[in-house]
PDB file of C-alpha atoms and ligand atoms in Angstrom:
ATOM      1  CA  MET A   1       0.000   0.000   0.000  1.00 31.00           C
ATOM      2  CA  LEU A   2       1.200   3.493  -0.796  1.00 35.00           C
ATOM      3  CA  LEU A   3       1.394   5.519   2.354  1.00 35.00           C
ATOM      4  CA  GLY A   4       0.502   9.180   1.924  1.00 41.00           C
ATOM      5  CA  LEU A   5       3.912  10.556   1.049  1.00 44.00           C
ATOM      6  CA  LEU A   6       2.254  13.882   1.520  1.00 45.00           C
ATOM      7  CA  PHE A   7       3.045  13.654   5.005  1.00 47.00           C
ATOM      8  CA  ALA A   8       5.210  10.631   5.403  1.00 44.00           C
ATOM      9  CA  ALA A   9       8.649  12.175   4.728  1.00 39.00           C
ATOM     10  CA  VAL A  10      11.688  10.134   5.605  1.00 37.00           C
ATOM     11  CA  THR A  11      10.844   9.629   9.216  1.00 35.00           C
ATOM     12  CA  GLY A  12       7.212   8.755   8.612  1.00 35.00           C
ATOM     13  CA  ALA A  13       6.364  11.709  10.821  1.00 35.00           C
ATOM     14  CA  ALA A  14       2.869  13.033  11.261  1.00 34.00           C
ATOM     15  CA  PRO A  15       1.517  15.491   8.692  1.00 45.00           C
ATOM     16  CA  GLU A  16       3.011  18.924   8.942  1.00 84.00           C
ATOM     17  CA  HIS A  17       0.203  21.406   9.361  1.00 91.00           C
ATOM     18  CA  ALA A  18       1.613  24.815   8.383  1.00 94.00           C
ATOM     19  CA  PRO A  19      -1.433  27.090   8.471  1.00 96.00           C
ATOM     20  CA  TRP A  20       0.045  30.496   7.650  1.00 97.00           C
ATOM     21  CA  PRO A  21       0.202  32.678   4.517  1.00 96.00           C
ATOM     22  CA  GLY A  22       2.395  30.817   2.012  1.00 96.00           C
ATOM     23  CA  GLY A  23       1.975  27.651   4.059  1.00 96.00           C
ATOM     24  CA  ILE A  24      -0.170  24.533   3.781  1.00 96.00           C
ATOM     25  CA  ALA A  25      -3.173  23.639   5.907  1.00 96.00           C
ATOM     26  CA  VAL A  26      -3.387  19.868   6.302  1.00 95.00           C
ATOM     27  CA  ILE A  27      -6.962  18.924   7.085  1.00 96.00           C
ATOM     28  CA  ASP A  28      -8.590  15.545   7.749  1.00 95.00           C
ATOM     29  CA  VAL A  29     -11.586  15.289   5.414  1.00 96.00           C
ATOM     30  CA  GLY A  30     -12.878  11.836   6.275  1.00 96.00           C
ATOM     31  CA  PRO A  31     -12.325   8.088   6.245  1.00 96.00           C
ATOM     32  CA  ALA A  32     -10.552   6.545   3.253  1.00 95.00           C
ATOM     33  CA  GLU A  33     -13.243   3.848   2.812  1.00 96.00           C
ATOM     34  CA  ALA A  34     -15.302   6.606   1.197  1.00 95.00           C
ATOM     35  CA  PRO A  35     -14.428   7.771  -2.326  1.00 96.00           C
ATOM     36  CA  ARG A  36     -11.889  10.615  -2.515  1.00 97.00           C
ATOM     37  CA  PRO A  37     -13.934  13.708  -1.601  1.00 97.00           C
ATOM     38  CA  VAL A  38     -14.144  16.849  -3.710  1.00 98.00           C
ATOM     39  CA  VAL A  39     -12.608  19.631  -1.636  1.00 98.00           C
ATOM     40  CA  GLU A  40     -12.699  23.312  -2.570  1.00 98.00           C
ATOM     41  CA  PHE A  41     -10.978  26.371  -1.183  1.00 98.00           C
ATOM     42  CA  ASP A  42     -11.620  29.857  -2.522  1.00 95.00           C
ATOM     43  CA  GLU A  43     -13.526  28.300  -5.474  1.00 94.00           C
ATOM     44  CA  ARG A  44     -10.603  26.077  -6.460  1.00 97.00           C
ATOM     45  CA  ARG A  45     -10.191  22.329  -6.162  1.00 98.00           C
ATOM     46  CA  VAL A  46      -7.798  21.194  -3.444  1.00 97.00           C
ATOM     47  CA  LEU A  47      -5.443  18.201  -3.438  1.00 97.00           C
ATOM     48  CA  VAL A  48      -6.639  15.230  -1.394  1.00 96.00           C
ATOM     49  CA  ALA A  49      -4.364  12.261  -0.674  1.00 94.00           C
ATOM     50  CA  ARG A  50      -4.765   9.109   1.317  1.00 93.00           C
ATOM     51  CA  ASN A  51      -2.832   8.888   4.583  1.00 91.00           C
ATOM     52  CA  GLY A  52      -3.375   5.529   6.236  1.00 91.00           C
ATOM     53  CA  ASP A  53      -7.129   5.131   6.641  1.00 94.00           C
ATOM     54  CA  ARG A  54      -7.950   8.839   6.253  1.00 94.00           C
ATOM     55  CA  TRP A  55      -8.239  11.344   3.423  1.00 95.00           C
ATOM     56  CA  LEU A  56      -6.178  14.470   4.032  1.00 95.00           C
ATOM     57  CA  ALA A  57      -6.553  17.741   2.144  1.00 96.00           C
ATOM     58  CA  ALA A  58      -3.446  19.882   1.529  1.00 96.00           C
ATOM     59  CA  VAL A  59      -4.589  23.476   1.112  1.00 97.00           C
ATOM     60  CA  GLY A  60      -2.203  26.089  -0.260  1.00 97.00           C
ATOM     61  CA  ILE A  61      -2.745  29.368   1.623  1.00 97.00           C
ATOM     62  CA  PRO A  62      -2.033  32.547  -0.398  1.00 97.00           C
ATOM     63  CA  LEU A  63       0.834  34.748   0.763  1.00 95.00           C
ATOM     64  CA  ASP A  64      -1.559  37.694   0.974  1.00 93.00           C
ATOM     65  CA  ALA A  65      -4.210  35.814   2.970  1.00 95.00           C
ATOM     66  CA  PRO A  66      -5.396  37.551   6.136  1.00 95.00           C
ATOM     67  CA  THR A  67      -4.904  35.787   9.436  1.00 96.00           C
ATOM     68  CA  GLY A  68      -7.997  34.381  11.115  1.00 97.00           C
ATOM     69  CA  GLU A  69     -10.564  31.782  10.226  1.00 98.00           C
ATOM     70  CA  MET A  70     -10.866  30.331   6.712  1.00 97.00           C
ATOM     71  CA  SER A  71     -12.671  27.226   5.519  1.00 97.00           C
ATOM     72  CA  ILE A  72     -12.739  24.495   2.925  1.00 98.00           C
ATOM     73  CA  ARG A  73     -15.865  22.945   1.440  1.00 98.00           C
ATOM     74  CA  VAL A  74     -16.170  19.162   1.259  1.00 98.00           C
ATOM     75  CA  ASN A  75     -18.384  17.483  -1.362  1.00 96.00           C
ATOM     76  CA  THR A  76     -20.258  20.792  -1.743  1.00 93.00           C
ATOM     77  CA  ALA A  77     -22.029  19.866   1.486  1.00 92.00           C
ATOM     78  CA  ARG A  78     -20.081  20.813   4.583  1.00 95.00           C
ATOM     79  CA  ASN A  79     -17.495  23.386   5.592  1.00 97.00           C
ATOM     80  CA  ILE A  80     -14.443  22.713   7.704  1.00 98.00           C
ATOM     81  CA  ALA A  81     -12.874  25.784   9.288  1.00 97.00           C
ATOM     82  CA  PHE A  82      -9.194  26.286  10.011  1.00 97.00           C
ATOM     83  CA  GLU A  83      -7.188  29.093  11.542  1.00 97.00           C
ATOM     84  CA  VAL A  84      -4.592  31.010   9.494  1.00 98.00           C
ATOM     85  CA  ARG A  85      -1.785  32.098  11.803  1.00 97.00           C
ATOM     86  CA  GLU A  86       0.592  34.978  11.468  1.00 96.00           C
ATOM     87  CA  HIS A  87       4.008  34.297   9.975  1.00 94.00           C
ATOM     88  CA  ALA A  88       6.853  36.817   9.651  1.00 90.00           C
ATOM     89  CA  TYR A  89       8.854  36.933   6.424  1.00 91.00           C
ATOM     90  CA  ARG A  90      12.059  38.890   6.026  1.00 89.00           C
ATOM     91  CA  GLU A  91      12.745  41.892   3.806  1.00 87.00           C
ATOM     92  CA  GLN A  92      15.380  42.077   1.085  1.00 82.00           C
ATOM     93  CA  ARG A  93      16.751  45.002  -0.932  1.00 85.00           C
ATOM     94  CA  LEU A  94      18.412  44.304  -4.256  1.00 80.00           C
ATOM     95  CA  THR A  95      20.153  46.433  -6.842  1.00 83.00           C
ATOM     96  CA  VAL A  96      19.278  45.411 -10.382  1.00 76.00           C
ATOM     97  CA  LYS A  97      21.670  46.985 -12.906  1.00 77.00           C
ATOM     98  CA  ASN A  98      19.778  46.222 -16.103  1.00 73.00           C
ATOM     99  CA  LYS A  99      17.015  48.861 -16.086  1.00 72.00           C
ATOM    100  CA  LYS A 100      14.779  46.897 -18.449  1.00 72.00           C
ATOM    101  CA  TYR A 101      13.902  44.554 -15.586  1.00 72.00           C
ATOM    102  CA  VAL A 102      12.954  47.385 -13.220  1.00 72.00           C
ATOM    103  CA  THR A 103      10.923  49.531 -15.612  1.00 81.00           C
ATOM    104  CA  PRO A 104       9.989  47.473 -18.680  1.00 87.00           C
ATOM    105  CA  ASP A 105       8.838  49.445 -21.752  1.00 91.00           C
ATOM    106  CA  GLU A 106       5.463  49.024 -23.448  1.00 93.00           C
ATOM    107  CA  ALA A 107       6.464  46.183 -25.774  1.00 93.00           C
ATOM    108  CA  GLN A 108       8.057  44.344 -22.873  1.00 93.00           C
ATOM    109  CA  LEU A 109       4.946  44.859 -20.728  1.00 94.00           C
ATOM    110  CA  GLU A 110       2.877  43.348 -23.511  1.00 95.00           C
ATOM    111  CA  ARG A 111       5.199  40.347 -23.675  1.00 95.00           C
ATOM    112  CA  ILE A 112       5.122  40.003 -19.863  1.00 95.00           C
ATOM    113  CA  GLY A 113       1.296  39.992 -19.926  1.00 96.00           C
ATOM    114  CA  ARG A 114       1.212  37.354 -22.651  1.00 96.00           C
ATOM    115  CA  GLU A 115       3.644  35.115 -20.788  1.00 97.00           C
ATOM    116  CA  ARG A 116       1.847  35.653 -17.471  1.00 96.00           C
ATOM    117  CA  LYS A 117      -1.294  34.049 -18.956  1.00 97.00           C
ATOM    118  CA  ILE A 118       0.626  30.974 -20.121  1.00 96.00           C
ATOM    119  CA  ILE A 119       2.407  30.617 -16.780  1.00 97.00           C
ATOM    120  CA  ASP A 120      -0.729  31.190 -14.653  1.00 96.00           C
ATOM    121  CA  SER A 121      -2.649  28.679 -16.715  1.00 96.00           C
ATOM    122  CA  ALA A 122       0.047  26.010 -16.196  1.00 97.00           C
ATOM    123  CA  LEU A 123       0.374  26.821 -12.475  1.00 97.00           C
ATOM    124  CA  GLY A 124      -3.394  26.640 -11.937  1.00 95.00           C
ATOM    125  CA  ASN A 125      -3.959  23.455 -13.936  1.00 95.00           C
ATOM    126  CA  TRP A 126      -6.156  20.721 -12.454  1.00 97.00           C
ATOM    127  CA  ARG A 127      -5.471  17.110 -13.466  1.00 97.00           C
ATOM    128  CA  ASP A 128      -7.745  14.712 -11.625  1.00 97.00           C
ATOM    129  CA  VAL A 129      -5.482  11.781 -10.811  1.00 97.00           C
ATOM    130  CA  ASP A 130      -4.679   9.972  -7.580  1.00 95.00           C
ATOM    131  CA  VAL A 131      -1.666  11.539  -5.889  1.00 94.00           C
ATOM    132  CA  ASP A 132       0.521   9.819  -3.306  1.00 88.00           C
ATOM    133  CA  GLY A 133       1.361  13.063  -1.595  1.00 88.00           C
ATOM    134  CA  VAL A 134       3.248  16.313  -1.911  1.00 92.00           C
ATOM    135  CA  ALA A 135       6.652  15.352  -0.556  1.00 92.00           C
ATOM    136  CA  LEU A 136       9.447  16.203  -3.006  1.00 93.00           C
ATOM    137  CA  ALA A 137      13.078  15.284  -3.493  1.00 92.00           C
ATOM    138  CA  THR A 138      15.476  18.180  -3.925  1.00 93.00           C
ATOM    139  CA  PRO A 139      15.717  19.251  -7.609  1.00 97.00           C
ATOM    140  CA  VAL A 140      19.339  20.413  -7.317  1.00 96.00           C
ATOM    141  CA  ASP A 141      21.925  20.438  -4.540  1.00 91.00           C
ATOM    142  CA  GLY A 142      23.148  23.852  -3.466  1.00 91.00           C
ATOM    143  CA  ARG A 143      22.871  26.658  -0.985  1.00 88.00           C
ATOM    144  CA  ARG A 144      19.553  28.418  -0.620  1.00 80.00           C
ATOM    145  CA  SER A 145      20.393  31.982  -1.554  1.00 69.00           C
ATOM    146  CA  SER A 146      17.081  33.450  -0.434  1.00 62.00           C
ATOM    147  CA  SER A 147      13.886  32.144   0.939  1.00 81.00           C
ATOM    148  CA  PHE A 148      10.233  32.050   0.107  1.00 92.00           C
ATOM    149  CA  GLY A 149       8.072  34.987   1.183  1.00 93.00           C
ATOM    150  CA  LEU A 150      10.861  37.586   1.260  1.00 89.00           C
ATOM    151  CA  ARG A 151       9.430  41.064   0.768  1.00 86.00           C
ATOM    152  CA  ARG A 152      11.637  42.436  -1.983  1.00 82.00           C
ATOM    153  CA  PHE A 153      12.644  45.875  -3.153  1.00 84.00           C
ATOM    154  CA  PHE A 154      14.452  46.311  -6.473  1.00 81.00           C
ATOM    155  CA  ASN A 155      16.342  49.605  -6.548  1.00 84.00           C
ATOM    156  CA  ASP A 156      14.089  50.683  -3.657  1.00 85.00           C
ATOM    157  CA  GLN A 157      10.886  49.911  -5.585  1.00 84.00           C
ATOM    158  CA  PRO A 158       8.612  47.414  -3.809  1.00 84.00           C
ATOM    159  CA  ARG A 159       7.928  44.203  -5.718  1.00 82.00           C
ATOM    160  CA  SER A 160       5.680  41.247  -5.039  1.00 84.00           C
ATOM    161  CA  PRO A 161       7.103  38.862  -2.429  1.00 90.00           C
ATOM    162  CA  HIS A 162       9.427  36.090  -3.512  1.00 90.00           C
ATOM    163  CA  LYS A 163       7.240  33.130  -4.449  1.00 94.00           C
ATOM    164  CA  GLY A 164       9.846  30.415  -4.516  1.00 95.00           C
ATOM    165  CA  MET A 165      13.146  29.160  -3.174  1.00 95.00           C
ATOM    166  CA  ASP A 166      16.417  30.151  -4.812  1.00 94.00           C
ATOM    167  CA  ILE A 167      19.051  27.441  -4.843  1.00 95.00           C
ATOM    168  CA  ALA A 168      22.557  28.579  -5.798  1.00 93.00           C
ATOM    169  CA  ALA A 169      24.484  26.204  -8.046  1.00 95.00           C
ATOM    170  CA  SER A 170      26.960  26.687 -10.846  1.00 95.00           C
ATOM    171  CA  GLU A 171      25.830  27.168 -14.421  1.00 96.00           C
ATOM    172  CA  GLY A 172      25.164  23.840 -16.115  1.00 97.00           C
ATOM    173  CA  THR A 173      24.391  21.836 -12.949  1.00 97.00           C
ATOM    174  CA  ALA A 174      21.709  19.255 -13.754  1.00 97.00           C
ATOM    175  CA  ILE A 175      18.204  19.846 -12.374  1.00 98.00           C
ATOM    176  CA  VAL A 176      16.065  16.748 -11.796  1.00 98.00           C
ATOM    177  CA  ALA A 177      12.337  16.267 -11.418  1.00 98.00           C
ATOM    178  CA  PRO A 178      11.641  16.081  -7.644  1.00 96.00           C
ATOM    179  CA  GLY A 179       8.533  13.974  -8.204  1.00 95.00           C
ATOM    180  CA  THR A 180       6.527  12.162 -10.859  1.00 96.00           C
ATOM    181  CA  GLY A 181       4.502  14.336 -13.212  1.00 97.00           C
ATOM    182  CA  VAL A 182       3.876  15.715 -16.665  1.00 98.00           C
ATOM    183  CA  VAL A 183       5.638  18.738 -18.218  1.00 98.00           C
ATOM    184  CA  THR A 184       2.892  21.287 -18.922  1.00 97.00           C
ATOM    185  CA  ALA A 185       4.908  24.299 -20.087  1.00 97.00           C
ATOM    186  CA  THR A 186       8.378  25.166 -21.293  1.00 98.00           C
ATOM    187  CA  GLY A 187       9.486  28.567 -22.534  1.00 97.00           C
ATOM    188  CA  ASP A 188      11.970  31.419 -22.417  1.00 97.00           C
ATOM    189  CA  TYR A 189      10.152  34.136 -20.494  1.00 97.00           C
ATOM    190  CA  PHE A 190      11.030  37.789 -19.822  1.00 94.00           C
ATOM    191  CA  PHE A 191      11.445  37.602 -16.043  1.00 92.00           C
ATOM    192  CA  ASN A 192      11.756  33.864 -15.464  1.00 95.00           C
ATOM    193  CA  GLY A 193      14.113  33.080 -18.334  1.00 97.00           C
ATOM    194  CA  LYS A 194      14.136  29.494 -19.559  1.00 98.00           C
ATOM    195  CA  THR A 195      11.439  27.764 -17.563  1.00 98.00           C
ATOM    196  CA  VAL A 196       9.923  24.313 -17.036  1.00 98.00           C
ATOM    197  CA  ILE A 197       6.595  23.671 -15.301  1.00 98.00           C
ATOM    198  CA  ILE A 198       5.662  20.186 -14.059  1.00 98.00           C
ATOM    199  CA  ASP A 199       2.134  19.107 -13.134  1.00 98.00           C
ATOM    200  CA  HIS A 200       2.183  16.439 -10.389  1.00 97.00           C
ATOM    201  CA  GLY A 201      -1.609  16.042 -10.316  1.00 97.00           C
ATOM    202  CA  GLN A 202      -4.558  17.566  -8.434  1.00 97.00           C
ATOM    203  CA  GLY A 203      -3.238  21.118  -8.695  1.00 98.00           C
ATOM    204  CA  PHE A 204       0.192  20.237  -7.323  1.00 97.00           C
ATOM    205  CA  VAL A 205       2.592  22.034  -9.685  1.00 98.00           C
ATOM    206  CA  THR A 206       6.312  22.859  -9.586  1.00 98.00           C
ATOM    207  CA  MET A 207       8.257  25.468 -11.573  1.00 98.00           C
ATOM    208  CA  TYR A 208      11.958  25.809 -12.481  1.00 98.00           C
ATOM    209  CA  CYS A 209      13.296  29.158 -13.745  1.00 98.00           C
ATOM    210  CA  HIS A 210      16.461  30.808 -15.144  1.00 97.00           C
ATOM    211  CA  LEU A 211      17.700  27.554 -16.725  1.00 98.00           C
ATOM    212  CA  SER A 212      20.609  27.521 -19.206  1.00 98.00           C
ATOM    213  CA  THR A 213      19.109  24.565 -21.078  1.00 98.00           C
ATOM    214  CA  ILE A 214      15.795  22.693 -21.093  1.00 98.00           C
ATOM    215  CA  ASN A 215      15.846  18.919 -21.625  1.00 98.00           C
ATOM    216  CA  VAL A 216      12.122  18.148 -21.714  1.00 98.00           C
ATOM    217  CA  ASP A 217       9.164  18.902 -23.976  1.00 98.00           C
ATOM    218  CA  GLU A 218       5.606  19.917 -23.184  1.00 97.00           C
ATOM    219  CA  GLY A 219       3.401  16.881 -22.646  1.00 97.00           C
ATOM    220  CA  GLN A 220       6.307  14.683 -21.609  1.00 98.00           C
ATOM    221  CA  PRO A 221       5.849  12.509 -18.496  1.00 98.00           C
ATOM    222  CA  VAL A 222       8.767  12.669 -16.028  1.00 98.00           C
ATOM    223  CA  GLU A 223       9.851  10.413 -13.193  1.00 97.00           C
ATOM    224  CA  THR A 224      11.516  11.427  -9.927  1.00 96.00           C
ATOM    225  CA  GLY A 225      15.228  12.003 -10.531  1.00 96.00           C
ATOM    226  CA  GLU A 226      14.924  12.454 -14.291  1.00 97.00           C
ATOM    227  CA  PRO A 227      16.977  15.418 -15.649  1.00 98.00           C
ATOM    228  CA  ILE A 228      14.771  18.261 -16.889  1.00 98.00           C
ATOM    229  CA  GLY A 229      17.375  20.958 -17.570  1.00 98.00           C
ATOM    230  CA  ALA A 230      20.399  22.770 -16.192  1.00 98.00           C
ATOM    231  CA  VAL A 231      20.993  25.725 -13.874  1.00 98.00           C
ATOM    232  CA  GLY A 232      21.563  29.034 -15.646  1.00 97.00           C
ATOM    233  CA  ALA A 233      21.176  32.800 -15.388  1.00 96.00           C
ATOM    234  CA  THR A 234      18.470  33.558 -17.976  1.00 96.00           C
ATOM    235  CA  GLY A 235      15.804  36.209 -17.275  1.00 95.00           C
ATOM    236  CA  ARG A 236      15.950  38.623 -14.335  1.00 87.00           C
ATOM    237  CA  VAL A 237      18.786  37.311 -12.192  1.00 87.00           C
ATOM    238  CA  THR A 238      21.940  38.495 -10.487  1.00 83.00           C
ATOM    239  CA  GLY A 239      23.778  35.183 -10.982  1.00 91.00           C
ATOM    240  CA  PRO A 240      23.233  31.515 -11.811  1.00 95.00           C
ATOM    241  CA  HIS A 241      20.705  29.797  -9.572  1.00 95.00           C
ATOM    242  CA  LEU A 242      17.529  27.772  -9.712  1.00 97.00           C
ATOM    243  CA  HIS A 243      14.291  29.512  -8.814  1.00 96.00           C
ATOM    244  CA  PHE A 244      12.126  26.657  -7.554  1.00 97.00           C
ATOM    245  CA  GLY A 245       8.408  27.357  -7.172  1.00 97.00           C
ATOM    246  CA  THR A 246       5.799  25.004  -5.697  1.00 97.00           C
ATOM    247  CA  TYR A 247       2.038  25.442  -6.048  1.00 97.00           C
ATOM    248  CA  LEU A 248      -1.107  23.965  -4.553  1.00 97.00           C
ATOM    249  CA  ASN A 249      -4.601  24.998  -5.705  1.00 97.00           C
ATOM    250  CA  GLY A 250      -3.008  27.705  -7.874  1.00 97.00           C
ATOM    251  CA  THR A 251      -1.255  29.237  -4.869  1.00 97.00           C
ATOM    252  CA  ALA A 252       2.491  29.556  -4.302  1.00 97.00           C
ATOM    253  CA  VAL A 253       3.510  27.702  -1.146  1.00 96.00           C
ATOM    254  CA  ASP A 254       6.871  27.501   0.595  1.00 94.00           C
ATOM    255  CA  PRO A 255       8.950  24.742  -1.094  1.00 94.00           C
ATOM    256  CA  ALA A 256      10.765  24.139   2.204  1.00 91.00           C
ATOM    257  CA  LEU A 257       7.544  22.578   3.515  1.00 92.00           C
ATOM    258  CA  LEU A 258       7.625  19.956   0.755  1.00 92.00           C
ATOM    259  CA  LEU A 259      11.286  19.019   0.469  1.00 89.00           C
ATOM    260  CA  GLN A 260      12.209  15.814   2.202  1.00 68.00           C
ATOM    261  CA  THR A 261      15.932  16.370   2.274  1.00 46.00           C
ATOM    262  CA  VAL A 262      16.326  20.149   2.497  1.00 38.00           C
ATOM    263  CA  THR A 263      15.016  21.023   5.912  1.00 37.00           C
ATOM    264  CA  ALA A 264      17.465  23.482   7.437  1.00 38.00           C
ATOM    265  CA  ALA A 265      16.488  27.097   6.948  1.00 38.00           C
ATOM    266  CA  GLU A 266      19.301  29.462   6.036  1.00 36.00           C
TER     267      GLU A 266
HETATM  268 ZN1   ZN B 301      13.725  33.303  -7.062  1.00 78.61          ZN
END
């Protein structure tokens, strides 16, 4: 039997409930003898995986969510409330030399808008398959150069918070799929550079940005550990690194909560 990897991790520890903005609420939604329930949060489907004899929902909580009570809806019939706690993220100020990335011109804004639609569509995709869980292997070894949720300022201009984990590694280092899935988008985007997006099922999606090369095609299934590209410095970057984004129900969540082997915060 497949134990819910969602929560199993290496030690087989209990589910990690991380109910804060950018975190994951892990909620028991009923006995596993029943069919997998349909769970919705903020009008989006939510991932549900088996853990022993229970169904557990893994709800991605938006970074801009208010603290306080929120709820999920189960089988369009009942609500289950949960409490969103406060969580402090750090602030970071960066100097970006290439002005085009700070104040893009009209043509660039048009391109950014076009690419945003493609990326958002891939990140919000729902593929209704059984999922073992949301635990991931590390896609590349290296130092985390900044963490999820950082409130960033580029040349003193406020930007949206950092919605991923940056892992520093030298140009050309192989990046591997951290879990089984299907490649749903590849491209060379204005901000993100060369990018791969993998759909792991039930709205669980991962993204890899700033690659030097891409080794997979859209529609291609990938297995854990399979090379998908190499670390680079394409797009808006200050040096070679992997930007690793993880998404649940269309919401960016902290990759550190999902990695089995990278647990120490910087
Ligand atoms: Zn990043």
